Amino acid sequence: MIARLKSLVSPALLVVTIPTLIAILYYGLLAEDVYISESRIVVRQPTQASRSALDAALDKTGFGAANEGNNTVIAYLQSRAALDEADRDGGLKKAYSDPELFWFDRFGLFGESDEEFYRYFQKQLDVQEGSTTQVLTIRVRAFDPKKAQAINARLVEQSEALVNSLSERSQSDLIKVAEGEVEEAAAKARTAAVELAKYRNASGIVDPVQESEVGLQMISKLQDELIAAQTRLRQLQTYTPDASQIPFLKTQVRDLEREIAEARGSLTGGRASLSTTLTRFQELQVDAEFAEKQLAATRASLQEARAEARRKQAYLEKIAAPSLPDYPVEPRRIRSMLAALVLGLLAWGVLSMLAIGVREHRD
């Protein structure tokens, strides 16, 4: 048994001693101090209702109503566009690739391309949303406390500019759509009014409704006169057949019947009659009234859209400004050294058990 244990000394050296010494050397002497700057922000939307505890619980399961503004900011900060904007002057990449930093910690170990820097920076950036408060916590790791604070502040400024830009664009789009509807309705109203005016000019009638009423009144008056003349004629023919007024009354009756027939013809007969004109006039008048009502409705919608745009104005509120760390939080040197030792011992123990099992199986 002792001989078997002695045979495992070499693996113990490889699995436990050397990794532990490397961890002590790296974490004790070589690893750079990492400072973490933290800021807290929230995207406020006035129309968004406050979330209940049930919403928060549902959020954890992925079924809750998320804060769209926060999600937008998170997606932006984790994008290449945010990194490119933050590194527009090259200061960001320079902060992580300083030649005075230990080569294992600084950027450039696996390449200096933009894609490599994007992957490297994602490990230095942490953005999380609170489960109940909807507050976004932004943490930035850097090898200098002031640089960590400056990078964090730049990301917050970019997020605020993004929220303002999206809010203004949303308001502009909402009002623009409503204004377009008003312009379209106004054009239809103008067209309907012009068509009605053209028809009036072409027909020579200002208001066919009033003219038809006048025509009906005239026909009614003529009919009253006709009835009176016919009654008078019948009385004379019955009681005084030789009266000299009978020929006059007959002529009067014929003239009244002709005038009534002509008046009725002007109202109802042929394509140029008043009834035909009135039908077309009423169609155009209905179109014009509908267009006016539609224009009034779109103008009301425009006012509502402007009010809704004011209510939907989103803004970014800074709960806590980017902090200036006064001591390095990472790496946790003692814990990392002990972790290397414990992991080495566990690996050595597993390998030892495997080696003993294999040898006993051979014996």
Short mmCIF file of C-alpha atoms in Angstrom, two decimals:
data_model
loop_
_atom_site.label_atom_id
_atom_site.label_comp_id
_atom_site.label_asym_id
_atom_site.label_seq_id
_atom_site.Cartn_x
_atom_site.Cartn_y
_atom_site.Cartn_z
CA MET A 1 0.00 0.00 0.00
CA ILE A 2 2.88 2.31 0.94
CA ALA A 3 4.57 1.51 -2.32
CA ARG A 4 1.41 2.36 -4.18
CA LEU A 5 1.13 5.72 -2.41
CA LYS A 6 4.73 6.50 -3.17
CA SER A 7 4.06 5.87 -6.81
CA LEU A 8 1.44 8.67 -6.71
CA VAL A 9 3.82 11.35 -5.51
CA SER A 10 4.66 12.43 -9.01
CA PRO A 11 0.99 12.92 -10.05
CA ALA A 12 0.40 14.85 -6.83
CA LEU A 13 3.20 17.16 -7.77
CA LEU A 14 1.69 17.75 -11.19
CA VAL A 15 -1.92 18.05 -10.08
CA VAL A 16 -1.61 19.81 -6.73
CA THR A 17 1.74 21.42 -6.14
CA ILE A 18 2.53 23.00 -9.48
CA PRO A 19 -0.99 24.48 -10.10
CA THR A 20 -1.06 25.81 -6.55
CA LEU A 21 2.36 27.42 -6.96
CA ILE A 22 1.24 28.95 -10.26
CA ALA A 23 -1.89 30.28 -8.57
CA ILE A 24 0.20 31.74 -5.72
CA LEU A 25 2.61 33.31 -8.19
CA TYR A 26 -0.17 34.75 -10.37
CA TYR A 27 -2.61 35.94 -7.72
CA GLY A 28 0.13 36.93 -5.27
CA LEU A 29 2.48 38.82 -7.54
CA LEU A 30 1.38 39.14 -11.16
CA ALA A 31 -2.41 39.62 -11.35
CA GLU A 32 -3.50 43.20 -11.87
CA ASP A 33 -5.86 44.86 -9.43
CA VAL A 34 -9.37 45.21 -10.87
CA TYR A 35 -11.56 48.14 -9.87
CA ILE A 36 -15.32 48.00 -10.39
CA SER A 37 -17.35 51.16 -10.96
CA GLU A 38 -21.09 50.78 -10.40
CA SER A 39 -24.00 52.95 -11.49
CA ARG A 40 -27.74 52.52 -11.30
CA ILE A 41 -30.29 53.87 -13.75
CA VAL A 42 -33.92 53.30 -14.67
CA VAL A 43 -35.93 54.13 -17.78
CA ARG A 44 -39.13 55.89 -16.79
CA GLN A 45 -42.25 55.78 -18.94
CA PRO A 46 -45.08 57.94 -17.47
CA THR A 47 -47.84 55.76 -18.94
CA GLN A 48 -46.35 52.53 -17.66
CA ALA A 49 -48.24 51.17 -14.72
CA SER A 50 -46.32 50.19 -11.64
CA ARG A 51 -45.62 46.47 -11.43
CA SER A 52 -47.08 44.31 -8.79
CA ALA A 53 -45.42 41.51 -6.88
CA LEU A 54 -47.16 39.09 -9.24
CA ASP A 55 -45.54 40.81 -12.23
CA ALA A 56 -42.16 40.52 -10.59
CA ALA A 57 -42.74 36.83 -9.91
CA LEU A 58 -43.83 36.28 -13.50
CA ASP A 59 -40.73 38.10 -14.74
CA LYS A 60 -38.60 35.47 -13.08
CA THR A 61 -40.40 32.83 -15.07
CA GLY A 62 -40.17 34.78 -18.31
CA PHE A 63 -43.92 35.44 -18.61
CA GLY A 64 -44.14 38.86 -17.00
CA ALA A 65 -44.47 42.28 -18.62
CA ALA A 66 -40.91 43.51 -18.99
CA ASN A 67 -39.80 47.12 -19.01
CA GLU A 68 -39.19 47.69 -22.70
CA GLY A 69 -37.00 50.70 -22.00
CA ASN A 70 -34.70 48.70 -19.71
CA ASN A 71 -34.51 45.84 -22.20
CA THR A 72 -33.61 48.28 -24.94
CA VAL A 73 -30.81 49.79 -22.86
CA ILE A 74 -29.47 46.33 -21.94
CA ALA A 75 -29.48 45.22 -25.56
CA TYR A 76 -27.76 48.43 -26.59
CA LEU A 77 -25.01 48.27 -23.95
CA GLN A 78 -24.25 44.66 -24.96
CA SER A 79 -24.02 45.56 -28.64
CA ARG A 80 -21.08 46.36 -30.86
CA ALA A 81 -22.62 49.77 -31.60
CA ALA A 82 -22.35 50.82 -27.95
CA LEU A 83 -18.73 49.66 -27.80
CA ASP A 84 -17.83 51.48 -31.02
CA GLU A 85 -19.47 54.66 -29.75
CA ALA A 86 -17.73 54.41 -26.38
CA ASP A 87 -14.38 53.80 -28.09
CA ARG A 88 -14.81 56.53 -30.68
CA ASP A 89 -11.61 58.22 -29.49
CA GLY A 90 -9.70 54.97 -28.91
CA GLY A 91 -9.48 55.62 -25.17
CA LEU A 92 -11.45 52.54 -24.21
CA LYS A 93 -9.19 50.05 -25.98
CA LYS A 94 -6.15 51.91 -24.72
CA ALA A 95 -7.34 51.57 -21.12
CA TYR A 96 -7.39 47.78 -21.41
CA SER A 97 -4.26 47.32 -23.55
CA ASP A 98 -1.74 49.39 -21.58
CA PRO A 99 1.71 47.72 -22.03
CA GLU A 100 2.40 48.23 -18.33
CA LEU A 101 -0.36 45.77 -17.48
CA PHE A 102 0.44 42.10 -17.03
CA TRP A 103 0.21 40.44 -20.44
CA PHE A 104 -2.23 37.77 -19.25
CA ASP A 105 -4.72 40.37 -18.00
CA ARG A 106 -4.53 43.06 -20.67
CA PHE A 107 -6.32 42.99 -23.99
CA GLY A 108 -4.42 41.50 -26.92
CA LEU A 109 -3.59 38.03 -25.67
CA PHE A 110 -5.74 36.34 -28.34
CA GLY A 111 -5.65 39.07 -31.01
CA GLU A 112 -6.23 42.79 -31.36
CA SER A 113 -9.17 42.83 -33.76
CA ASP A 114 -12.36 44.70 -32.98
CA GLU A 115 -14.22 41.43 -32.60
CA GLU A 116 -11.69 40.20 -30.04
CA PHE A 117 -11.97 43.48 -28.17
CA TYR A 118 -15.77 43.19 -28.20
CA ARG A 119 -15.55 39.73 -26.62
CA TYR A 120 -12.96 40.99 -24.12
CA PHE A 121 -15.07 44.00 -23.11
CA GLN A 122 -18.18 41.87 -22.59
CA LYS A 123 -16.26 40.18 -19.76
CA GLN A 124 -15.55 43.61 -18.23
CA LEU A 125 -19.19 44.78 -18.47
CA ASP A 126 -22.08 43.55 -16.37
CA VAL A 127 -25.64 44.92 -16.82
CA GLN A 128 -28.42 43.52 -14.68
CA GLU A 129 -32.02 44.52 -14.02
CA GLY A 130 -33.56 44.27 -10.58
CA SER A 131 -36.37 41.74 -10.28
CA THR A 132 -38.74 44.12 -8.46
CA THR A 133 -37.34 47.65 -8.77
CA GLN A 134 -36.64 47.65 -12.54
CA VAL A 135 -33.40 49.44 -11.75
CA LEU A 136 -30.50 48.68 -14.08
CA THR A 137 -27.15 48.13 -12.42
CA ILE A 138 -24.14 48.75 -14.67
CA ARG A 139 -20.76 47.47 -13.48
CA VAL A 140 -17.55 48.17 -15.37
CA ARG A 141 -14.24 46.47 -14.54
CA ALA A 142 -10.96 48.25 -15.27
CA PHE A 143 -7.39 48.30 -14.01
CA ASP A 144 -7.64 51.92 -12.87
CA PRO A 145 -10.41 53.35 -10.66
CA LYS A 146 -10.75 56.62 -12.59
CA LYS A 147 -10.85 54.82 -15.92
CA ALA A 148 -13.52 52.45 -14.64
CA GLN A 149 -15.60 55.44 -13.53
CA ALA A 150 -15.03 57.28 -16.82
CA ILE A 151 -16.04 54.27 -18.92
CA ASN A 152 -19.14 53.71 -16.81
CA ALA A 153 -20.11 57.39 -17.10
CA ARG A 154 -19.68 57.26 -20.87
CA LEU A 155 -21.97 54.23 -21.12
CA VAL A 156 -24.61 55.97 -18.99
CA GLU A 157 -24.46 59.08 -21.20
CA GLN A 158 -24.84 56.93 -24.31
CA SER A 159 -27.83 55.12 -22.77
CA GLU A 160 -29.49 58.44 -21.92
CA ALA A 161 -28.92 59.70 -25.47
CA LEU A 162 -30.41 56.47 -26.84
CA VAL A 163 -33.54 56.74 -24.67
CA ASN A 164 -34.04 60.39 -25.62
CA SER A 165 -33.56 59.60 -29.30
CA LEU A 166 -36.02 56.69 -29.27
CA SER A 167 -38.57 58.71 -27.29
CA GLU A 168 -38.37 61.66 -29.70
CA ARG A 169 -38.62 59.34 -32.68
CA SER A 170 -41.65 57.56 -31.22
CA GLN A 171 -43.38 60.89 -30.54
CA SER A 172 -42.50 62.18 -33.99
CA ASP A 173 -43.80 59.04 -35.71
CA LEU A 174 -47.06 59.14 -33.73
CA ILE A 175 -47.72 62.80 -34.60
CA LYS A 176 -46.54 62.35 -38.16
CA VAL A 177 -49.07 59.58 -38.80
CA ALA A 178 -51.90 61.68 -37.34
CA GLU A 179 -50.86 64.73 -39.39
CA GLY A 180 -50.80 62.59 -42.53
CA GLU A 181 -54.37 61.46 -41.83
CA VAL A 182 -55.46 65.10 -41.38
CA GLU A 183 -53.85 66.12 -44.67
CA GLU A 184 -55.53 63.23 -46.48
CA ALA A 185 -58.93 64.06 -44.98
CA ALA A 186 -58.48 67.76 -45.81
CA ALA A 187 -57.68 66.89 -49.43
CA LYS A 188 -60.82 64.75 -49.67
CA ALA A 189 -62.91 67.55 -48.14
CA ARG A 190 -61.54 70.07 -50.62
CA THR A 191 -62.20 67.72 -53.53
CA ALA A 192 -65.77 67.10 -52.38
CA ALA A 193 -66.44 70.83 -51.97
CA VAL A 194 -65.01 71.59 -55.41
CA GLU A 195 -67.10 68.86 -57.05
CA LEU A 196 -70.24 70.25 -55.40
CA ALA A 197 -69.42 73.79 -56.54
CA LYS A 198 -68.75 72.61 -60.10
CA TYR A 199 -72.08 70.83 -60.22
CA ARG A 200 -73.90 73.92 -59.00
CA ASN A 201 -72.23 76.02 -61.69
CA ALA A 202 -72.95 73.45 -64.39
CA SER A 203 -76.62 73.01 -63.42
CA GLY A 204 -77.23 76.69 -62.68
CA ILE A 205 -79.03 75.76 -59.47
CA VAL A 206 -77.79 76.93 -56.11
CA ASP A 207 -79.98 74.69 -53.98
CA PRO A 208 -82.16 72.10 -55.76
CA VAL A 209 -83.96 71.30 -52.52
CA GLN A 210 -85.30 74.82 -52.10
CA GLU A 211 -86.11 75.09 -55.79
CA SER A 212 -88.04 71.82 -55.73
CA GLU A 213 -90.01 73.07 -52.73
CA VAL A 214 -90.85 76.27 -54.64
CA GLY A 215 -91.89 74.17 -57.65
CA LEU A 216 -94.14 71.98 -55.52
CA GLN A 217 -95.75 75.02 -53.94
CA MET A 218 -96.40 76.50 -57.39
CA ILE A 219 -97.96 73.23 -58.60
CA SER A 220 -100.12 73.12 -55.50
CA LYS A 221 -101.29 76.70 -56.13
CA LEU A 222 -102.06 75.93 -59.79
CA GLN A 223 -103.99 72.83 -58.75
CA ASP A 224 -106.07 74.95 -56.35
CA GLU A 225 -106.84 77.39 -59.16
CA LEU A 226 -107.64 74.49 -61.50
CA ILE A 227 -110.04 72.95 -59.03
CA ALA A 228 -111.75 76.31 -58.54
CA ALA A 229 -112.05 76.90 -62.31
CA GLN A 230 -113.35 73.35 -62.91
CA THR A 231 -115.88 73.75 -60.12
CA ARG A 232 -117.05 77.10 -61.49
CA LEU A 233 -117.28 75.63 -65.02
CA ARG A 234 -119.37 72.65 -63.87
CA GLN A 235 -121.75 74.93 -61.98
CA LEU A 236 -122.27 77.19 -65.01
CA GLN A 237 -122.72 74.21 -67.39
CA THR A 238 -125.26 72.72 -64.98
CA TYR A 239 -127.34 75.77 -64.05
CA THR A 240 -126.67 78.31 -66.87
CA PRO A 241 -125.46 76.40 -69.94
CA ASP A 242 -125.73 79.53 -72.08
CA ALA A 243 -123.56 81.66 -69.86
CA SER A 244 -120.93 83.72 -71.69
CA GLN A 245 -118.22 82.82 -69.10
CA ILE A 246 -118.13 79.11 -70.06
CA PRO A 247 -115.66 79.49 -73.02
CA PHE A 248 -113.37 81.61 -70.84
CA LEU A 249 -113.45 79.05 -68.05
CA LYS A 250 -112.70 76.20 -70.47
CA THR A 251 -109.69 78.12 -71.78
CA GLN A 252 -108.57 78.83 -68.23
CA VAL A 253 -108.87 75.14 -67.30
CA ARG A 254 -106.77 74.06 -70.31
CA ASP A 255 -104.12 76.70 -69.55
CA LEU A 256 -103.93 75.61 -65.90
CA GLU A 257 -103.65 71.93 -66.86
CA ARG A 258 -100.83 72.78 -69.30
CA GLU A 259 -98.98 74.87 -66.72
CA ILE A 260 -99.30 72.09 -64.15
CA ALA A 261 -98.02 69.52 -66.64
CA GLU A 262 -95.03 71.73 -67.52
CA ALA A 263 -94.25 72.34 -63.85
CA ARG A 264 -94.37 68.61 -63.09
CA GLY A 265 -92.21 67.90 -66.13
CA SER A 266 -89.57 70.33 -64.91
CA LEU A 267 -89.55 68.55 -61.55
CA THR A 268 -89.66 64.89 -62.48
CA GLY A 269 -89.35 64.38 -66.24
CA GLY A 270 -86.12 63.73 -68.21
CA ARG A 271 -82.41 63.86 -67.33
CA ALA A 272 -82.50 67.67 -66.99
CA SER A 273 -85.38 67.62 -64.54
CA LEU A 274 -85.05 69.00 -61.02
CA SER A 275 -85.45 65.53 -59.47
CA THR A 276 -82.44 64.21 -61.41
CA THR A 277 -80.46 67.29 -60.45
CA LEU A 278 -81.53 66.89 -56.84
CA THR A 279 -80.38 63.23 -56.75
CA ARG A 280 -76.89 64.06 -57.95
CA PHE A 281 -76.79 67.17 -55.76
CA GLN A 282 -77.65 65.15 -52.66
CA GLU A 283 -74.94 62.58 -53.50
CA LEU A 284 -72.33 65.29 -53.76
CA GLN A 285 -73.65 67.01 -50.65
CA VAL A 286 -73.45 63.77 -48.66
CA ASP A 287 -69.89 63.24 -49.87
CA ALA A 288 -68.98 66.78 -48.82
CA GLU A 289 -70.57 66.42 -45.37
CA PHE A 290 -68.90 63.04 -44.81
CA ALA A 291 -65.55 64.49 -45.82
CA GLU A 292 -66.03 67.40 -43.40
CA LYS A 293 -66.91 65.02 -40.56
CA GLN A 294 -63.91 62.84 -41.38
CA LEU A 295 -61.68 65.92 -41.36
CA ALA A 296 -63.04 66.97 -37.96
CA ALA A 297 -62.43 63.45 -36.60
CA THR A 298 -58.83 63.34 -37.85
CA ARG A 299 -58.16 66.77 -36.34
CA ALA A 300 -59.44 65.49 -33.01
CA SER A 301 -57.22 62.42 -33.42
CA LEU A 302 -54.25 64.69 -34.04
CA GLN A 303 -54.86 66.50 -30.77
CA GLU A 304 -55.14 63.15 -28.98
CA ALA A 305 -51.93 61.96 -30.65
CA ARG A 306 -50.07 65.06 -29.43
CA ALA A 307 -51.36 64.51 -25.91
CA GLU A 308 -50.48 60.81 -26.10
CA ALA A 309 -46.99 61.69 -27.35
CA ARG A 310 -46.47 63.94 -24.33
CA ARG A 311 -47.61 61.14 -22.02
CA LYS A 312 -45.31 58.60 -23.71
CA GLN A 313 -42.19 60.68 -23.30
CA ALA A 314 -39.61 58.32 -21.80
CA TYR A 315 -36.51 59.45 -19.98
CA LEU A 316 -33.56 57.94 -18.20
CA GLU A 317 -33.23 58.64 -14.51
CA LYS A 318 -29.89 58.25 -12.76
CA ILE A 319 -30.47 56.56 -9.43
CA ALA A 320 -26.75 56.42 -8.62
CA ALA A 321 -23.95 58.08 -10.58
CA PRO A 322 -20.92 55.96 -11.59
CA SER A 323 -18.89 55.32 -8.46
CA LEU A 324 -15.17 55.87 -8.01
CA PRO A 325 -13.85 52.67 -6.40
CA ASP A 326 -11.28 53.26 -3.67
CA TYR A 327 -9.94 49.70 -3.54
CA PRO A 328 -9.69 46.77 -5.96
CA VAL A 329 -12.48 44.24 -5.61
CA GLU A 330 -10.89 41.66 -7.87
CA PRO A 331 -9.09 39.38 -8.02
CA ARG A 332 -9.88 37.76 -4.71
CA ARG A 333 -6.36 36.54 -4.20
CA ILE A 334 -6.54 34.42 -1.03
CA ARG A 335 -9.76 32.73 -2.06
CA SER A 336 -8.43 32.02 -5.54
CA MET A 337 -5.22 30.47 -4.11
CA LEU A 338 -7.19 28.28 -1.74
CA ALA A 339 -9.54 27.34 -4.56
CA ALA A 340 -6.58 26.22 -6.67
CA LEU A 341 -5.27 24.13 -3.77
CA VAL A 342 -8.66 22.54 -3.05
CA LEU A 343 -9.32 21.76 -6.69
CA GLY A 344 -5.84 20.28 -7.01
CA LEU A 345 -6.40 18.05 -3.98
CA LEU A 346 -9.76 16.92 -5.30
CA ALA A 347 -8.24 16.11 -8.68
CA TRP A 348 -5.37 14.29 -6.99
CA GLY A 349 -7.82 12.31 -4.89
CA VAL A 350 -9.85 11.29 -7.91
CA LEU A 351 -6.75 10.30 -9.86
CA SER A 352 -5.42 8.37 -6.88
CA MET A 353 -8.60 6.36 -6.52
CA LEU A 354 -8.60 5.62 -10.23
CA ALA A 355 -4.96 4.53 -10.15
CA ILE A 356 -5.52 2.27 -7.13
CA GLY A 357 -8.56 0.74 -8.76
CA VAL A 358 -6.69 0.03 -11.97
CA ARG A 359 -3.76 -1.58 -10.16
CA GLU A 360 -6.00 -3.74 -7.96
CA HIS A 361 -7.83 -4.88 -11.07
CA ARG A 362 -4.53 -5.90 -12.66
CA ASP A 363 -3.42 -7.80 -9.50
#
